[in-house]
Amino acid sequence: MNYSGEITTAKRRTGMLIILSSPSGAGKTTLARRLTEWDSSIRFSISATTRLPRAGELNGREYWFKTREEFQKMVEKGEFLECAMVFGNHYGSPKSPVEEAIRNGHDILFDIDWQGSEQIRNSAHADETVSIFVLPPTIAELDRRLRLRGKDSEEMVEQRMAKSRDEISHWPDYEYVLINHNLDRVFQKIVTIIETERLRRRRQIGLENFVRGLNQEFEERQE
């Protein structure tokens, strides 16, 4: 420890669990990707799911693809930090890689809905969690974005729009709520949130010892 300068421990702070939620089409997936490009030390939490892979998706990259039986066994063993049913499929965040990462001072990014967010915020990791909800500028724009990306059938678009009202109703549960009028601006706001949260006193490892060293210097000056 260098008491006359910065805290010099190899790990200067504890890792954070960064939750990014929004209704489908409001931009959270794009924002999550840009965050990992902005800071390569941020680890993306890869969820397990029972849904089938889409074209181009790889096991262990977009998701860990599981059968319902495999997923249920993981639930029974307590291997998920959070899990939920979304559009008829199960999704869950494996606990082990998340806990290892935050022990080593890495931030973990979650692209999850309000159900998963609630479970994490009510878990033993509540103090390590930063929750951000992204709202669309209008419902009409949300509908336009869903159709523009061309990933879903008309039926699925309607299902997503129907679910959006419920998703949006949970906005008061989040610490930070942003309106995505402009993707670049909302991205910069999220960066500011993360940089600020990293500086919170409780996340700075060795700070108490550093201050103790400063007090020791005062005592030495009086001798």
Tab-separated table of N, CA and C in Angstrom, residues 73-222:
chain	number	residue	atom	x	y	z
A	73	LYS	N	-32.746	-28.936	-14.074
A	73	LYS	CA	-31.727	-29.471	-13.163
A	73	LYS	C	-30.858	-28.347	-12.606
A	74	MET	N	-30.536	-27.351	-13.451
A	74	MET	CA	-29.760	-26.214	-12.977
A	74	MET	C	-30.538	-25.419	-11.938
A	75	VAL	N	-31.850	-25.283	-12.148
A	75	VAL	CA	-32.696	-24.595	-11.165
A	75	VAL	C	-32.667	-25.336	-9.832
A	76	GLU	N	-32.836	-26.644	-9.894
A	76	GLU	CA	-32.881	-27.461	-8.675
A	76	GLU	C	-31.562	-27.415	-7.910
A	77	LYS	N	-30.452	-27.261	-8.612
A	77	LYS	CA	-29.134	-27.209	-7.971
A	77	LYS	C	-28.778	-25.798	-7.497
A	78	GLY	N	-29.666	-24.835	-7.748
A	78	GLY	CA	-29.412	-23.464	-7.333
A	78	GLY	C	-28.299	-22.797	-8.116
A	79	GLU	N	-28.178	-23.135	-9.392
A	79	GLU	CA	-27.072	-22.634	-10.209
A	79	GLU	C	-27.357	-21.303	-10.891
A	80	PHE	N	-28.574	-20.761	-10.698
A	80	PHE	CA	-28.905	-19.498	-11.340
A	80	PHE	C	-28.952	-18.346	-10.335
A	81	LEU	N	-28.436	-17.209	-10.758
A	81	LEU	CA	-28.568	-15.992	-9.972
A	81	LEU	C	-29.982	-15.459	-10.108
A	82	GLU	N	-30.549	-15.619	-11.302
A	82	GLU	CA	-31.941	-15.259	-11.569
A	82	GLU	C	-32.429	-16.090	-12.742
A	83	CYS	N	-33.729	-16.319	-12.802
A	83	CYS	CA	-34.300	-17.019	-13.954
A	83	CYS	C	-35.773	-16.622	-14.087
A	84	ALA	N	-36.271	-16.701	-15.313
A	84	ALA	CA	-37.646	-16.282	-15.570
A	84	ALA	C	-38.150	-16.941	-16.849
A	85	MET	N	-39.467	-16.961	-16.990
A	85	MET	CA	-40.114	-17.435	-18.206
A	85	MET	C	-40.478	-16.213	-19.048
A	86	VAL	N	-40.011	-16.200	-20.315
A	86	VAL	CA	-40.290	-15.086	-21.225
A	86	VAL	C	-40.739	-15.654	-22.570
A	87	PHE	N	-41.932	-15.276	-23.008
A	87	PHE	CA	-42.489	-15.749	-24.278
A	87	PHE	C	-42.419	-17.281	-24.414
A	88	GLY	N	-42.729	-17.969	-23.322
A	88	GLY	CA	-42.810	-19.425	-23.360
A	88	GLY	C	-41.501	-20.159	-23.216
A	89	ASN	N	-40.400	-19.448	-23.049
A	89	ASN	CA	-39.098	-20.083	-22.863
A	89	ASN	C	-38.465	-19.629	-21.557
A	90	HIS	N	-37.620	-20.502	-20.996
A	90	HIS	CA	-36.921	-20.191	-19.757
A	90	HIS	C	-35.593	-19.500	-20.057
A	91	TYR	N	-35.270	-18.501	-19.231
A	91	TYR	CA	-33.985	-17.805	-19.321
A	91	TYR	C	-33.408	-17.715	-17.915
A	92	GLY	N	-32.093	-17.820	-17.798
A	92	GLY	CA	-31.472	-17.703	-16.484
A	92	GLY	C	-30.007	-17.323	-16.583
A	93	SER	N	-29.512	-16.624	-15.546
A	93	SER	CA	-28.109	-16.201	-15.494
A	93	SER	C	-27.334	-17.135	-14.582
A	94	PRO	N	-26.408	-17.930	-15.131
A	94	PRO	CA	-25.599	-18.828	-14.294
A	94	PRO	C	-24.843	-18.051	-13.221
A	95	LYS	N	-24.875	-18.546	-11.999
A	95	LYS	CA	-24.325	-17.837	-10.854
A	95	LYS	C	-22.799	-17.876	-10.772
A	96	SER	N	-22.206	-19.020	-11.030
A	96	SER	CA	-20.773	-19.206	-10.790
A	96	SER	C	-19.873	-18.222	-11.528
A	97	PRO	N	-20.004	-18.044	-12.854
A	97	PRO	CA	-19.109	-17.101	-13.545
A	97	PRO	C	-19.303	-15.659	-13.103
A	98	VAL	N	-20.519	-15.304	-12.689
A	98	VAL	CA	-20.787	-13.940	-12.218
A	98	VAL	C	-20.062	-13.676	-10.909
A	99	GLU	N	-20.182	-14.593	-9.964
A	99	GLU	CA	-19.560	-14.398	-8.662
A	99	GLU	C	-18.043	-14.412	-8.748
A	100	GLU	N	-17.500	-15.232	-9.639
A	100	GLU	CA	-16.045	-15.249	-9.828
A	100	GLU	C	-15.559	-13.916	-10.390
A	101	ALA	N	-16.303	-13.379	-11.340
A	101	ALA	CA	-15.903	-12.121	-11.972
A	101	ALA	C	-15.909	-10.960	-10.985
A	102	ILE	N	-16.962	-10.833	-10.196
A	102	ILE	CA	-17.022	-9.684	-9.284
A	102	ILE	C	-15.989	-9.814	-8.163
A	103	ARG	N	-15.647	-11.041	-7.772
A	103	ARG	CA	-14.578	-11.222	-6.784
A	103	ARG	C	-13.258	-10.683	-7.327
A	104	ASN	N	-13.072	-10.810	-8.644
A	104	ASN	CA	-11.828	-10.375	-9.276
A	104	ASN	C	-11.878	-8.937	-9.775
A	105	GLY	N	-12.924	-8.204	-9.378
A	105	GLY	CA	-12.995	-6.790	-9.710
A	105	GLY	C	-13.532	-6.473	-11.088
A	106	HIS	N	-14.173	-7.441	-11.741
A	106	HIS	CA	-14.739	-7.205	-13.069
A	106	HIS	C	-16.226	-6.879	-12.971
A	107	ASP	N	-16.672	-5.965	-13.802
A	107	ASP	CA	-18.096	-5.657	-13.878
A	107	ASP	C	-18.783	-6.642	-14.817
A	108	ILE	N	-20.004	-7.033	-14.444
A	108	ILE	CA	-20.789	-7.968	-15.240
A	108	ILE	C	-22.040	-7.247	-15.742
A	109	LEU	N	-22.289	-7.354	-17.037
A	109	LEU	CA	-23.424	-6.677	-17.656
A	109	LEU	C	-24.543	-7.671	-17.939
A	110	PHE	N	-25.757	-7.335	-17.490
A	110	PHE	CA	-26.933	-8.185	-17.681
A	110	PHE	C	-27.930	-7.498	-18.605
A	111	ASP	N	-28.285	-8.170	-19.674
A	111	ASP	CA	-29.355	-7.717	-20.580
A	111	ASP	C	-30.572	-8.584	-20.240
A	112	ILE	N	-31.336	-8.153	-19.211
A	112	ILE	CA	-32.425	-8.979	-18.692
A	112	ILE	C	-33.671	-8.139	-18.475
A	113	ASP	N	-34.809	-8.815	-18.241
A	113	ASP	CA	-36.055	-8.087	-18.024
A	113	ASP	C	-36.255	-7.785	-16.538
A	114	TRP	N	-37.406	-7.187	-16.215
A	114	TRP	CA	-37.667	-6.751	-14.842
A	114	TRP	C	-37.721	-7.907	-13.848
A	115	GLN	N	-38.143	-9.092	-14.325
A	115	GLN	CA	-38.222	-10.235	-13.411
A	115	GLN	C	-36.839	-10.624	-12.904
A	116	GLY	N	-35.885	-10.734	-13.836
A	116	GLY	CA	-34.521	-11.060	-13.451
A	116	GLY	C	-33.893	-9.968	-12.622
A	117	SER	N	-34.172	-8.718	-12.992
A	117	SER	CA	-33.629	-7.592	-12.236
A	117	SER	C	-34.104	-7.621	-10.792
A	118	GLU	N	-35.369	-7.896	-10.603
A	118	GLU	CA	-35.928	-7.940	-9.249
A	118	GLU	C	-35.267	-9.024	-8.411
A	119	GLN	N	-35.037	-10.189	-9.011
A	119	GLN	CA	-34.395	-11.279	-8.281
A	119	GLN	C	-32.979	-10.912	-7.857
A	120	ILE	N	-32.219	-10.281	-8.754
A	120	ILE	CA	-30.846	-9.900	-8.421
A	120	ILE	C	-30.834	-8.806	-7.365
A	121	ARG	N	-31.723	-7.816	-7.502
A	121	ARG	CA	-31.757	-6.717	-6.536
A	121	ARG	C	-32.196	-7.184	-5.154
A	122	ASN	N	-32.859	-8.330	-5.075
A	122	ASN	CA	-33.282	-8.882	-3.786
A	122	ASN	C	-32.371	-10.013	-3.312
A	123	SER	N	-31.239	-10.180	-3.980
A	123	SER	CA	-30.311	-11.260	-3.640
A	123	SER	C	-29.205	-10.743	-2.718
A	124	ALA	N	-28.251	-11.622	-2.424
A	124	ALA	CA	-27.103	-11.248	-1.599
A	124	ALA	C	-26.203	-10.245	-2.307
A	125	HIS	N	-26.429	-10.044	-3.599
A	125	HIS	CA	-25.589	-9.127	-4.371
A	125	HIS	C	-26.247	-7.761	-4.574
A	126	ALA	N	-27.224	-7.432	-3.768
A	126	ALA	CA	-27.961	-6.177	-3.942
A	126	ALA	C	-27.040	-4.959	-3.903
A	127	ASP	N	-26.078	-4.933	-2.960
A	127	ASP	CA	-25.198	-3.774	-2.825
A	127	ASP	C	-24.228	-3.639	-3.995
A	128	GLU	N	-24.039	-4.701	-4.739
A	128	GLU	CA	-23.114	-4.674	-5.876
A	128	GLU	C	-23.831	-4.363	-7.187
A	129	THR	N	-25.146	-4.150	-7.102
A	129	THR	CA	-25.970	-4.025	-8.302
A	129	THR	C	-26.275	-2.569	-8.654
A	130	VAL	N	-26.186	-2.274	-9.951
A	130	VAL	CA	-26.591	-0.980	-10.504
A	130	VAL	C	-27.645	-1.273	-11.564
A	131	SER	N	-28.851	-0.747	-11.398
A	131	SER	CA	-29.941	-1.079	-12.320
A	131	SER	C	-30.350	0.131	-13.158
A	132	ILE	N	-30.454	-0.092	-14.466
A	132	ILE	CA	-30.769	0.973	-15.428
A	132	ILE	C	-31.921	0.510	-16.314
A	133	PHE	N	-32.939	1.342	-16.434
A	133	PHE	CA	-34.070	1.020	-17.314
A	133	PHE	C	-34.114	2.046	-18.439
A	134	VAL	N	-34.270	1.549	-19.674
A	134	VAL	CA	-34.307	2.411	-20.853
A	134	VAL	C	-35.722	2.433	-21.416
A	135	LEU	N	-36.294	3.634	-21.503
A	135	LEU	CA	-37.637	3.818	-22.041
A	135	LEU	C	-37.577	4.257	-23.503
A	136	PRO	N	-38.570	3.873	-24.306
A	136	PRO	CA	-38.651	4.396	-25.678
A	136	PRO	C	-39.202	5.814	-25.643
A	137	PRO	N	-38.938	6.630	-26.665
A	137	PRO	CA	-39.476	7.997	-26.670
A	137	PRO	C	-40.990	8.035	-26.821
A	138	THR	N	-41.541	7.097	-27.621
A	138	THR	CA	-42.993	6.966	-27.788
A	138	THR	C	-43.300	5.493	-28.061
A	139	ILE	N	-44.541	5.104	-27.876
A	139	ILE	CA	-44.949	3.743	-28.195
A	139	ILE	C	-44.940	3.523	-29.707
A	140	ALA	N	-45.293	4.544	-30.457
A	140	ALA	CA	-45.262	4.434	-31.918
A	140	ALA	C	-43.847	4.166	-32.415
A	141	GLU	N	-42.871	4.827	-31.793
A	141	GLU	CA	-41.477	4.610	-32.185
A	141	GLU	C	-41.014	3.213	-31.785
A	142	LEU	N	-41.480	2.739	-30.648
A	142	LEU	CA	-41.138	1.384	-30.223
A	142	LEU	C	-41.645	0.365	-31.241
A	143	ASP	N	-42.874	0.529	-31.686
A	143	ASP	CA	-43.460	-0.345	-32.692
A	143	ASP	C	-42.651	-0.276	-33.999
A	144	ARG	N	-42.265	0.927	-34.389
A	144	ARG	CA	-41.502	1.103	-35.631
A	144	ARG	C	-40.147	0.384	-35.556
A	145	ARG	N	-39.470	0.519	-34.413
A	145	ARG	CA	-38.156	-0.105	-34.259
A	145	ARG	C	-38.254	-1.626	-34.284
A	146	LEU	N	-39.295	-2.165	-33.658
A	146	LEU	CA	-39.472	-3.619	-33.669
A	146	LEU	C	-39.665	-4.147	-35.088
A	147	ARG	N	-40.442	-3.439	-35.858
A	147	ARG	CA	-40.712	-3.880	-37.233
A	147	ARG	C	-39.503	-3.654	-38.137
A	148	LEU	N	-38.759	-2.583	-37.867
A	148	LEU	CA	-37.618	-2.247	-38.710
A	148	LEU	C	-36.501	-3.272	-38.605
A	149	ARG	N	-36.313	-3.846	-37.416
A	149	ARG	CA	-35.206	-4.790	-37.264
A	149	ARG	C	-35.467	-6.125	-37.957
A	150	GLY	N	-36.737	-6.425	-38.248
A	150	GLY	CA	-37.082	-7.577	-39.077
A	150	GLY	C	-36.725	-8.937	-38.521
A	151	LYS	N	-36.629	-9.055	-37.201
A	151	LYS	CA	-36.262	-10.334	-36.599
A	151	LYS	C	-37.464	-11.223	-36.298
A	152	ASP	N	-38.630	-10.612	-36.139
A	152	ASP	CA	-39.792	-11.343	-35.638
A	152	ASP	C	-40.941	-11.340	-36.636
A	153	SER	N	-41.790	-12.354	-36.498
A	153	SER	CA	-43.006	-12.408	-37.296
A	153	SER	C	-43.980	-11.340	-36.806
A	154	GLU	N	-45.016	-11.081	-37.578
A	154	GLU	CA	-46.037	-10.107	-37.175
A	154	GLU	C	-46.657	-10.503	-35.832
A	155	GLU	N	-46.893	-11.790	-35.671
A	155	GLU	CA	-47.475	-12.273	-34.414
A	155	GLU	C	-46.547	-11.993	-33.234
A	156	MET	N	-45.245	-12.221	-33.414
A	156	MET	CA	-44.293	-11.991	-32.325
A	156	MET	C	-44.150	-10.501	-32.027
A	157	VAL	N	-44.191	-9.665	-33.054
A	157	VAL	CA	-44.139	-8.222	-32.834
A	157	VAL	C	-45.305	-7.785	-31.958
A	158	GLU	N	-46.492	-8.301	-32.254
A	158	GLU	CA	-47.671	-7.943	-31.464
A	158	GLU	C	-47.541	-8.440	-30.032
A	159	GLN	N	-46.962	-9.626	-29.856
A	159	GLN	CA	-46.756	-10.152	-28.503
A	159	GLN	C	-45.779	-9.259	-27.736
A	160	ARG	N	-44.717	-8.844	-28.407
A	160	ARG	CA	-43.723	-7.986	-27.757
A	160	ARG	C	-44.326	-6.634	-27.384
A	161	MET	N	-45.153	-6.090	-28.274
A	161	MET	CA	-45.795	-4.813	-27.980
A	161	MET	C	-46.750	-4.941	-26.799
A	162	ALA	N	-47.468	-6.053	-26.747
A	162	ALA	CA	-48.394	-6.280	-25.637
A	162	ALA	C	-47.652	-6.392	-24.309
A	163	LYS	N	-46.488	-7.031	-24.344
A	163	LYS	CA	-45.696	-7.206	-23.126
A	163	LYS	C	-45.005	-5.908	-22.700
A	164	SER	N	-44.804	-4.996	-23.649
A	164	SER	CA	-44.081	-3.759	-23.353
A	164	SER	C	-44.752	-2.933	-22.262
A	165	ARG	N	-46.083	-2.920	-22.254
A	165	ARG	CA	-46.795	-2.124	-21.243
A	165	ARG	C	-46.473	-2.622	-19.840
A	166	ASP	N	-46.434	-3.940	-19.676
A	166	ASP	CA	-46.086	-4.513	-18.379
A	166	ASP	C	-44.636	-4.205	-18.027
A	167	GLU	N	-43.732	-4.336	-19.014
A	167	GLU	CA	-42.326	-4.034	-18.782
A	167	GLU	C	-42.168	-2.595	-18.291
A	168	ILE	N	-42.792	-1.658	-19.006
A	168	ILE	CA	-42.642	-0.244	-18.684
A	168	ILE	C	-43.217	0.088	-17.306
A	169	SER	N	-44.212	-0.659	-16.880
A	169	SER	CA	-44.828	-0.385	-15.574
A	169	SER	C	-43.853	-0.578	-14.415
A	170	HIS	N	-42.743	-1.260	-14.655
A	170	HIS	CA	-41.764	-1.538	-13.587
A	170	HIS	C	-40.629	-0.527	-13.539
A	171	TRP	N	-40.744	0.558	-14.289
A	171	TRP	CA	-39.665	1.554	-14.310
A	171	TRP	C	-39.317	2.118	-12.926
A	172	PRO	N	-40.276	2.274	-11.969
A	172	PRO	CA	-39.892	2.850	-10.679
A	172	PRO	C	-38.978	1.951	-9.845
A	173	ASP	N	-38.839	0.684	-10.246
A	173	ASP	CA	-38.028	-0.251	-9.471
A	173	ASP	C	-36.533	-0.082	-9.742
A	174	TYR	N	-36.177	0.726	-10.726
A	174	TYR	CA	-34.786	0.866	-11.135
A	174	TYR	C	-34.165	2.133	-10.559
A	175	GLU	N	-32.854	2.081	-10.325
A	175	GLU	CA	-32.142	3.244	-9.785
A	175	GLU	C	-32.048	4.372	-10.807
A	176	TYR	N	-31.823	3.993	-12.058
A	176	TYR	CA	-31.671	4.981	-13.127
A	176	TYR	C	-32.663	4.673	-14.243
A	177	VAL	N	-33.318	5.708	-14.751
A	177	VAL	CA	-34.271	5.550	-15.845
A	177	VAL	C	-33.925	6.587	-16.921
A	178	LEU	N	-33.685	6.103	-18.138
A	178	LEU	CA	-33.281	6.962	-19.245
A	178	LEU	C	-34.262	6.820	-20.401
A	179	ILE	N	-34.480	7.897	-21.135
A	179	ILE	CA	-35.351	7.868	-22.308
A	179	ILE	C	-34.477	7.864	-23.555
A	180	ASN	N	-34.665	6.868	-24.400
A	180	ASN	CA	-33.814	6.711	-25.572
A	180	ASN	C	-34.332	7.527	-26.767
A	181	HIS	N	-34.202	8.866	-26.655
A	181	HIS	CA	-34.497	9.727	-27.800
A	181	HIS	C	-33.408	9.577	-28.861
A	182	ASN	N	-32.176	9.447	-28.363
A	182	ASN	CA	-31.008	9.374	-29.244
A	182	ASN	C	-30.032	8.356	-28.667
A	183	LEU	N	-29.658	7.368	-29.466
A	183	LEU	CA	-28.840	6.262	-28.968
A	183	LEU	C	-27.489	6.733	-28.452
A	184	ASP	N	-26.842	7.642	-29.154
A	184	ASP	CA	-25.523	8.117	-28.729
A	184	ASP	C	-25.597	8.842	-27.394
A	185	ARG	N	-26.636	9.664	-27.231
A	185	ARG	CA	-26.760	10.412	-25.977
A	185	ARG	C	-27.065	9.500	-24.793
A	186	VAL	N	-27.957	8.549	-25.004
A	186	VAL	CA	-28.298	7.664	-23.887
A	186	VAL	C	-27.119	6.766	-23.546
A	187	PHE	N	-26.328	6.407	-24.543
A	187	PHE	CA	-25.114	5.615	-24.285
A	187	PHE	C	-24.142	6.408	-23.404
A	188	GLN	N	-23.925	7.670	-23.721
A	188	GLN	CA	-23.022	8.492	-22.924
A	188	GLN	C	-23.521	8.650	-21.491
A	189	LYS	N	-24.831	8.723	-21.310
A	189	LYS	CA	-25.392	8.809	-19.957
A	189	LYS	C	-25.113	7.524	-19.174
A	190	ILE	N	-25.219	6.377	-19.843
A	190	ILE	CA	-24.939	5.110	-19.172
A	190	ILE	C	-23.462	5.025	-18.792
A	191	VAL	N	-22.587	5.488	-19.673
A	191	VAL	CA	-21.153	5.518	-19.358
A	191	VAL	C	-20.908	6.372	-18.115
A	192	THR	N	-21.562	7.526	-18.036
A	192	THR	CA	-21.413	8.402	-16.871
A	192	THR	C	-21.886	7.719	-15.599
A	193	ILE	N	-23.014	6.999	-15.693
A	193	ILE	CA	-23.525	6.261	-14.531
A	193	ILE	C	-22.506	5.232	-14.063
A	194	ILE	N	-21.959	4.469	-14.978
A	194	ILE	CA	-21.011	3.413	-14.615
A	194	ILE	C	-19.746	4.005	-14.001
A	195	GLU	N	-19.222	5.060	-14.608
A	195	GLU	CA	-18.002	5.673	-14.075
A	195	GLU	C	-18.237	6.235	-12.675
A	196	THR	N	-19.424	6.806	-12.445
A	196	THR	CA	-19.753	7.342	-11.121
A	196	THR	C	-19.909	6.229	-10.093
A	197	GLU	N	-20.613	5.174	-10.472
A	197	GLU	CA	-20.843	4.059	-9.548
A	197	GLU	C	-19.542	3.362	-9.164
A	198	ARG	N	-18.598	3.320	-10.070
A	198	ARG	CA	-17.310	2.689	-9.774
A	198	ARG	C	-16.551	3.423	-8.668
A	199	LEU	N	-16.862	4.706	-8.481
A	199	LEU	CA	-16.165	5.518	-7.493
A	199	LEU	C	-16.825	5.494	-6.117
A	200	ARG	N	-17.939	4.803	-5.990
A	200	ARG	CA	-18.602	4.757	-4.677
A	200	ARG	C	-17.640	4.210	-3.626
A	201	ARG	N	-17.717	4.801	-2.442
A	201	ARG	CA	-16.796	4.457	-1.363
A	201	ARG	C	-16.791	2.959	-1.057
A	202	ARG	N	-17.948	2.355	-1.014
A	202	ARG	CA	-18.019	0.950	-0.610
A	202	ARG	C	-17.360	0.012	-1.614
A	203	ARG	N	-17.113	0.495	-2.836
A	203	ARG	CA	-16.510	-0.371	-3.858
A	203	ARG	C	-14.992	-0.240	-3.933
A	204	GLN	N	-14.446	0.705	-3.206
A	204	GLN	CA	-13.003	0.929	-3.277
A	204	GLN	C	-12.275	0.060	-2.247
A	205	ILE	N	-11.609	-0.956	-2.751
A	205	ILE	CA	-10.868	-1.872	-1.886
A	205	ILE	C	-9.611	-1.166	-1.356
A	206	GLY	N	-9.357	-1.307	-0.073
A	206	GLY	CA	-8.151	-0.740	0.522
A	206	GLY	C	-8.280	0.696	0.964
A	207	LEU	N	-9.441	1.314	0.750
A	207	LEU	CA	-9.587	2.726	1.093
A	207	LEU	C	-9.470	2.965	2.596
A	208	GLU	N	-10.037	2.060	3.382
A	208	GLU	CA	-9.965	2.209	4.842
A	208	GLU	C	-8.524	2.153	5.321
A	209	ASN	N	-7.744	1.222	4.761
A	209	ASN	CA	-6.334	1.123	5.126
A	209	ASN	C	-5.557	2.359	4.672
A	210	PHE	N	-5.950	2.902	3.509
A	210	PHE	CA	-5.284	4.106	3.003
A	210	PHE	C	-5.480	5.268	3.966
A	211	VAL	N	-6.713	5.462	4.428
A	211	VAL	CA	-7.005	6.555	5.365
A	211	VAL	C	-6.302	6.302	6.692
A	212	ARG	N	-6.241	5.039	7.097
A	212	ARG	CA	-5.515	4.707	8.327
A	212	ARG	C	-4.042	5.113	8.200
A	213	GLY	N	-3.487	4.920	7.007
A	213	GLY	CA	-2.101	5.323	6.774
A	213	GLY	C	-1.911	6.827	6.842
A	214	LEU	N	-2.905	7.580	6.328
A	214	LEU	CA	-2.826	9.034	6.426
A	214	LEU	C	-2.837	9.475	7.889
A	215	ASN	N	-3.695	8.849	8.690
A	215	ASN	CA	-3.747	9.184	10.112
A	215	ASN	C	-2.441	8.836	10.808
A	216	GLN	N	-1.822	7.748	10.359
A	216	GLN	CA	-0.524	7.350	10.918
A	216	GLN	C	0.525	8.429	10.626
A	217	GLU	N	0.460	9.010	9.436
A	217	GLU	CA	1.381	10.092	9.081
A	217	GLU	C	1.187	11.294	10.006
A	218	PHE	N	-0.086	11.625	10.330
A	218	PHE	CA	-0.342	12.718	11.264
A	218	PHE	C	0.316	12.450	12.606
A	219	GLU	N	0.174	11.210	13.090
A	219	GLU	CA	0.739	10.842	14.388
A	219	GLU	C	2.252	10.946	14.375
A	220	GLU	N	2.860	10.528	13.262
A	220	GLU	CA	4.316	10.583	13.162
A	220	GLU	C	4.828	12.019	13.157
A	221	ARG	N	4.044	12.929	12.567
A	221	ARG	CA	4.444	14.338	12.534
A	221	ARG	C	4.430	14.963	13.930
A	222	GLN	N	3.618	14.375	14.837
A	222	GLN	CA	3.499	14.939	16.171
A	222	GLN	C	4.533	14.396	17.143
